[in-house]
C-alpha cells in the first residue's frame, strides 16, 4: 500500500498540512517544553547528542557532507558573491579605511620593520649582482633569522 504513488502523495500532503498547521506546531512546542522540563531528560538528551556528535561515524558523515556541499557550484558561487560584497562594503567604510591607513603607517614607522626590510633589500641586491659571493658569505643576523623562520 505504501508503495502506491497515490498513497505516497497523500501521506506527503498530510504531513505537509500537519507541519504547517499553527495549532499543531504550538501543541508540539508545548509538549517539547514539558518533556525537556522533566528532571534528567535534558541531561540525558544532551549526553546522547554529545555521544552521537563525537562518534567517528557521525564525524565521517559530516565531513563527507560538508565537502560535497562546499564543492557544489551553487554554494561556491554564493560564497564568492557574499565574500566579494562583504569585502567591498568593508573597504567602502570610511572608519575601516582610516584604521587600515593608521595601521599601515604605524607598521612603516616601526624601527624593527625598517631594519628587517633594509636587510632583506640589501641581501636581494647582493644576490642579484654577486650570487657567488652571497653563497660564500657568512649569514647576517637578519638572514639567519629568515632561514630559521623558513625552517
PDB file of C-alpha atoms in Angstrom:
ATOM      1  CA  UNK A   1       0.000   0.000   0.000  1.00  0.00           C
ATOM      2  CA  UNK A   2       2.811   2.454   0.887  1.00  0.00           C
ATOM      3  CA  UNK A   3       4.486   1.820  -2.466  1.00  0.00           C
ATOM      4  CA  UNK A   4       1.492   3.144  -4.351  1.00  0.00           C
ATOM      5  CA  UNK A   5       2.299   6.618  -5.789  1.00  0.00           C
ATOM      6  CA  UNK A   6      -1.138   7.945  -4.825  1.00  0.00           C
ATOM      7  CA  UNK A   7      -0.690   6.767  -1.232  1.00  0.00           C
ATOM      8  CA  UNK A   8       2.767   8.293  -1.025  1.00  0.00           C
ATOM      9  CA  UNK A   9       1.434  11.576  -2.436  1.00  0.00           C
ATOM     10  CA  UNK A  10      -1.434  11.597   0.063  1.00  0.00           C
ATOM     11  CA  UNK A  11       0.906  10.878   3.003  1.00  0.00           C
ATOM     12  CA  UNK A  12       3.298  13.638   1.918  1.00  0.00           C
ATOM     13  CA  UNK A  13       0.380  16.081   1.563  1.00  0.00           C
ATOM     14  CA  UNK A  14      -0.951  15.092   5.024  1.00  0.00           C
ATOM     15  CA  UNK A  15       2.478  15.567   6.651  1.00  0.00           C
ATOM     16  CA  UNK A  16       2.870  18.973   4.986  1.00  0.00           C
ATOM     17  CA  UNK A  17      -0.563  20.033   6.230  1.00  0.00           C
ATOM     18  CA  UNK A  18       0.215  18.876   9.774  1.00  0.00           C
ATOM     19  CA  UNK A  19       3.649  20.536   9.890  1.00  0.00           C
ATOM     20  CA  UNK A  20       2.293  23.853   8.621  1.00  0.00           C
ATOM     21  CA  UNK A  21      -0.750  23.916  10.917  1.00  0.00           C
ATOM     22  CA  UNK A  22      -0.117  26.623  13.545  1.00  0.00           C
ATOM     23  CA  UNK A  23      -2.141  24.845  16.255  1.00  0.00           C
ATOM     24  CA  UNK A  24      -0.196  21.603  15.755  1.00  0.00           C
ATOM     25  CA  UNK A  25       3.128  23.452  15.859  1.00  0.00           C
ATOM     26  CA  UNK A  26       2.084  25.221  19.088  1.00  0.00           C
ATOM     27  CA  UNK A  27       0.979  21.938  20.740  1.00  0.00           C
ATOM     28  CA  UNK A  28       4.196  20.158  19.718  1.00  0.00           C
ATOM     29  CA  UNK A  29       6.229  23.078  21.057  1.00  0.00           C
ATOM     30  CA  UNK A  30       4.339  22.975  24.378  1.00  0.00           C
ATOM     31  CA  UNK A  31       4.850  19.218  24.599  1.00  0.00           C
ATOM     32  CA  UNK A  32       8.584  19.515  23.901  1.00  0.00           C
ATOM     33  CA  UNK A  33       8.946  22.185  26.596  1.00  0.00           C
ATOM     34  CA  UNK A  34       7.115  19.936  29.067  1.00  0.00           C
ATOM     35  CA  UNK A  35       9.274  16.923  28.207  1.00  0.00           C
ATOM     36  CA  UNK A  36      12.524  18.885  28.499  1.00  0.00           C
ATOM     37  CA  UNK A  37      11.449  20.330  31.851  1.00  0.00           C
ATOM     38  CA  UNK A  38      11.257  16.835  33.395  1.00  0.00           C
ATOM     39  CA  UNK A  39      14.202  16.008  35.691  1.00  0.00           C
ATOM     40  CA  UNK A  40      17.025  14.241  33.903  1.00  0.00           C
ATOM     41  CA  UNK A  41      15.504  14.418  30.412  1.00  0.00           C
ATOM     42  CA  UNK A  42      17.510  17.427  29.284  1.00  0.00           C
ATOM     43  CA  UNK A  43      20.783  15.975  30.628  1.00  0.00           C
ATOM     44  CA  UNK A  44      20.067  12.595  29.022  1.00  0.00           C
ATOM     45  CA  UNK A  45      19.240  14.138  25.651  1.00  0.00           C
ATOM     46  CA  UNK A  46      22.350  16.343  25.729  1.00  0.00           C
ATOM     47  CA  UNK A  47      24.548  13.368  26.697  1.00  0.00           C
ATOM     48  CA  UNK A  48      23.042  11.317  23.863  1.00  0.00           C
ATOM     49  CA  UNK A  49      23.589  14.111  21.361  1.00  0.00           C
ATOM     50  CA  UNK A  50      27.157  14.551  22.542  1.00  0.00           C
ATOM     51  CA  UNK A  51      27.822  10.831  22.122  1.00  0.00           C
ATOM     52  CA  UNK A  52      26.392  10.894  18.601  1.00  0.00           C
ATOM     53  CA  UNK A  53      28.259  14.046  17.587  1.00  0.00           C
ATOM     54  CA  UNK A  54      31.567  12.674  18.910  1.00  0.00           C
ATOM     55  CA  UNK A  55      31.208   9.311  17.174  1.00  0.00           C
ATOM     56  CA  UNK A  56      33.555   8.511  14.305  1.00  0.00           C
ATOM     57  CA  UNK A  57      30.651   7.610  12.022  1.00  0.00           C
ATOM     58  CA  UNK A  58      28.982  10.991  12.551  1.00  0.00           C
ATOM     59  CA  UNK A  59      32.238  12.897  12.064  1.00  0.00           C
ATOM     60  CA  UNK A  60      32.975  10.976   8.855  1.00  0.00           C
ATOM     61  CA  UNK A  61      29.465  11.571   7.532  1.00  0.00           C
ATOM     62  CA  UNK A  62      29.511  15.262   8.497  1.00  0.00           C
ATOM     63  CA  UNK A  63      32.917  15.759   6.855  1.00  0.00           C
ATOM     64  CA  UNK A  64      31.772  13.990   3.699  1.00  0.00           C
ATOM     65  CA  UNK A  65      28.557  16.022   3.577  1.00  0.00           C
ATOM     66  CA  UNK A  66      30.447  19.261   4.172  1.00  0.00           C
ATOM     67  CA  UNK A  67      32.926  18.543   1.395  1.00  0.00           C
ATOM     68  CA  UNK A  68      30.139  17.667  -1.049  1.00  0.00           C
ATOM     69  CA  UNK A  69      28.178  20.765  -0.060  1.00  0.00           C
ATOM     70  CA  UNK A  70      31.158  23.102  -0.373  1.00  0.00           C
ATOM     71  CA  UNK A  71      32.005  21.586  -3.738  1.00  0.00           C
ATOM     72  CA  UNK A  72      28.647  22.397  -5.287  1.00  0.00           C
ATOM     73  CA  UNK A  73      28.586  25.239  -7.769  1.00  0.00           C
ATOM     74  CA  UNK A  74      25.657  26.976  -6.061  1.00  0.00           C
ATOM     75  CA  UNK A  75      27.430  27.119  -2.690  1.00  0.00           C
ATOM     76  CA  UNK A  76      30.723  28.199  -4.248  1.00  0.00           C
ATOM     77  CA  UNK A  77      29.019  30.941  -6.253  1.00  0.00           C
ATOM     78  CA  UNK A  78      27.003  32.145  -3.251  1.00  0.00           C
ATOM     79  CA  UNK A  79      30.077  32.189  -1.000  1.00  0.00           C
ATOM     80  CA  UNK A  80      32.108  34.066  -3.608  1.00  0.00           C
ATOM     81  CA  UNK A  81      29.356  36.634  -4.071  1.00  0.00           C
ATOM     82  CA  UNK A  82      28.925  37.055  -0.318  1.00  0.00           C
ATOM     83  CA  UNK A  83      32.656  37.480   0.328  1.00  0.00           C
ATOM     84  CA  UNK A  84      33.047  39.946  -2.540  1.00  0.00           C
ATOM     85  CA  UNK A  85      30.111  42.003  -1.297  1.00  0.00           C
ATOM     86  CA  UNK A  86      31.426  41.933   2.268  1.00  0.00           C
ATOM     87  CA  UNK A  87      34.945  42.957   1.197  1.00  0.00           C
ATOM     88  CA  UNK A  88      33.612  45.760  -0.982  1.00  0.00           C
ATOM     89  CA  UNK A  89      31.326  47.005   1.776  1.00  0.00           C
ATOM     90  CA  UNK A  90      34.152  46.837   4.295  1.00  0.00           C
ATOM     91  CA  UNK A  91      36.576  48.707   2.063  1.00  0.00           C
ATOM     92  CA  UNK A  92      33.996  51.416   1.374  1.00  0.00           C
ATOM     93  CA  UNK A  93      33.583  52.100   5.112  1.00  0.00           C
ATOM     94  CA  UNK A  94      35.472  55.325   5.924  1.00  0.00           C
ATOM     95  CA  UNK A  95      36.186  54.276   9.518  1.00  0.00           C
ATOM     96  CA  UNK A  96      37.689  50.942   8.432  1.00  0.00           C
ATOM     97  CA  UNK A  97      39.732  52.682   5.744  1.00  0.00           C
ATOM     98  CA  UNK A  98      41.086  55.170   8.316  1.00  0.00           C
ATOM     99  CA  UNK A  99      42.015  52.415  10.775  1.00  0.00           C
ATOM    100  CA  UNK A 100      43.760  50.477   7.999  1.00  0.00           C
ATOM    101  CA  UNK A 101      45.710  53.592   6.990  1.00  0.00           C
ATOM    102  CA  UNK A 102      46.774  54.202  10.603  1.00  0.00           C
ATOM    103  CA  UNK A 103      47.807  50.565  10.972  1.00  0.00           C
ATOM    104  CA  UNK A 104      49.962  50.637   7.824  1.00  0.00           C
ATOM    105  CA  UNK A 105      51.558  53.921   8.871  1.00  0.00           C
ATOM    106  CA  UNK A 106      52.364  52.505  12.319  1.00  0.00           C
ATOM    107  CA  UNK A 107      53.996  49.486  10.657  1.00  0.00           C
ATOM    108  CA  UNK A 108      56.046  51.716   8.394  1.00  0.00           C
ATOM    109  CA  UNK A 109      57.224  53.733  11.410  1.00  0.00           C
ATOM    110  CA  UNK A 110      58.394  50.635  13.314  1.00  0.00           C
ATOM    111  CA  UNK A 111      62.211  50.605  13.582  1.00  0.00           C
ATOM    112  CA  UNK A 112      62.462  46.807  13.622  1.00  0.00           C
ATOM    113  CA  UNK A 113      60.422  46.531  10.427  1.00  0.00           C
ATOM    114  CA  UNK A 114      62.559  49.175   8.723  1.00  0.00           C
ATOM    115  CA  UNK A 115      65.746  47.324   9.755  1.00  0.00           C
ATOM    116  CA  UNK A 116      64.454  43.967   8.552  1.00  0.00           C
ATOM    117  CA  UNK A 117      63.237  45.469   5.289  1.00  0.00           C
ATOM    118  CA  UNK A 118      66.602  47.155   4.731  1.00  0.00           C
ATOM    119  CA  UNK A 119      68.484  43.930   5.484  1.00  0.00           C
ATOM    120  CA  UNK A 120      66.284  41.959   3.094  1.00  0.00           C
ATOM    121  CA  UNK A 121      66.622  44.550   0.324  1.00  0.00           C
ATOM    122  CA  UNK A 122      70.403  44.657   0.794  1.00  0.00           C
ATOM    123  CA  UNK A 123      70.513  40.847   0.653  1.00  0.00           C
ATOM    124  CA  UNK A 124      68.430  40.807  -2.522  1.00  0.00           C
ATOM    125  CA  UNK A 125      70.727  43.351  -4.198  1.00  0.00           C
ATOM    126  CA  UNK A 126      73.844  41.398  -3.148  1.00  0.00           C
ATOM    127  CA  UNK A 127      72.406  38.159  -4.545  1.00  0.00           C
ATOM    128  CA  UNK A 128      71.353  39.929  -7.729  1.00  0.00           C
ATOM    129  CA  UNK A 129      74.767  41.395  -8.507  1.00  0.00           C
ATOM    130  CA  UNK A 130      77.039  38.806  -6.931  1.00  0.00           C
ATOM    131  CA  UNK A 131      75.325  35.475  -6.269  1.00  0.00           C
ATOM    132  CA  UNK A 132      78.632  33.603  -5.775  1.00  0.00           C
ATOM    133  CA  UNK A 133      79.806  35.995  -3.050  1.00  0.00           C
ATOM    134  CA  UNK A 134      76.450  35.637  -1.325  1.00  0.00           C
ATOM    135  CA  UNK A 135      76.765  31.848  -1.264  1.00  0.00           C
ATOM    136  CA  UNK A 136      80.235  32.122   0.354  1.00  0.00           C
ATOM    137  CA  UNK A 137      79.366  34.865   2.832  1.00  0.00           C
ATOM    138  CA  UNK A 138      78.514  34.349   6.480  1.00  0.00           C
ATOM    139  CA  UNK A 139      74.825  34.767   7.242  1.00  0.00           C
ATOM    140  CA  UNK A 140      73.821  38.071   8.802  1.00  0.00           C
ATOM    141  CA  UNK A 141      71.548  38.182  11.826  1.00  0.00           C
ATOM    142  CA  UNK A 142      68.646  39.113   9.565  1.00  0.00           C
ATOM    143  CA  UNK A 143      69.269  36.347   7.043  1.00  0.00           C
ATOM    144  CA  UNK A 144      69.858  33.801   9.799  1.00  0.00           C
ATOM    145  CA  UNK A 145      66.511  34.770  11.303  1.00  0.00           C
ATOM    146  CA  UNK A 146      64.882  34.415   7.904  1.00  0.00           C
ATOM    147  CA  UNK A 147      66.430  30.970   7.479  1.00  0.00           C
ATOM    148  CA  UNK A 148      65.171  29.901  10.899  1.00  0.00           C
ATOM    149  CA  UNK A 149      61.680  31.156  10.047  1.00  0.00           C
ATOM    150  CA  UNK A 150      61.714  29.239   6.750  1.00  0.00           C
ATOM    151  CA  UNK A 151      62.651  26.003   8.514  1.00  0.00           C
TER     152      UNK A 151
END
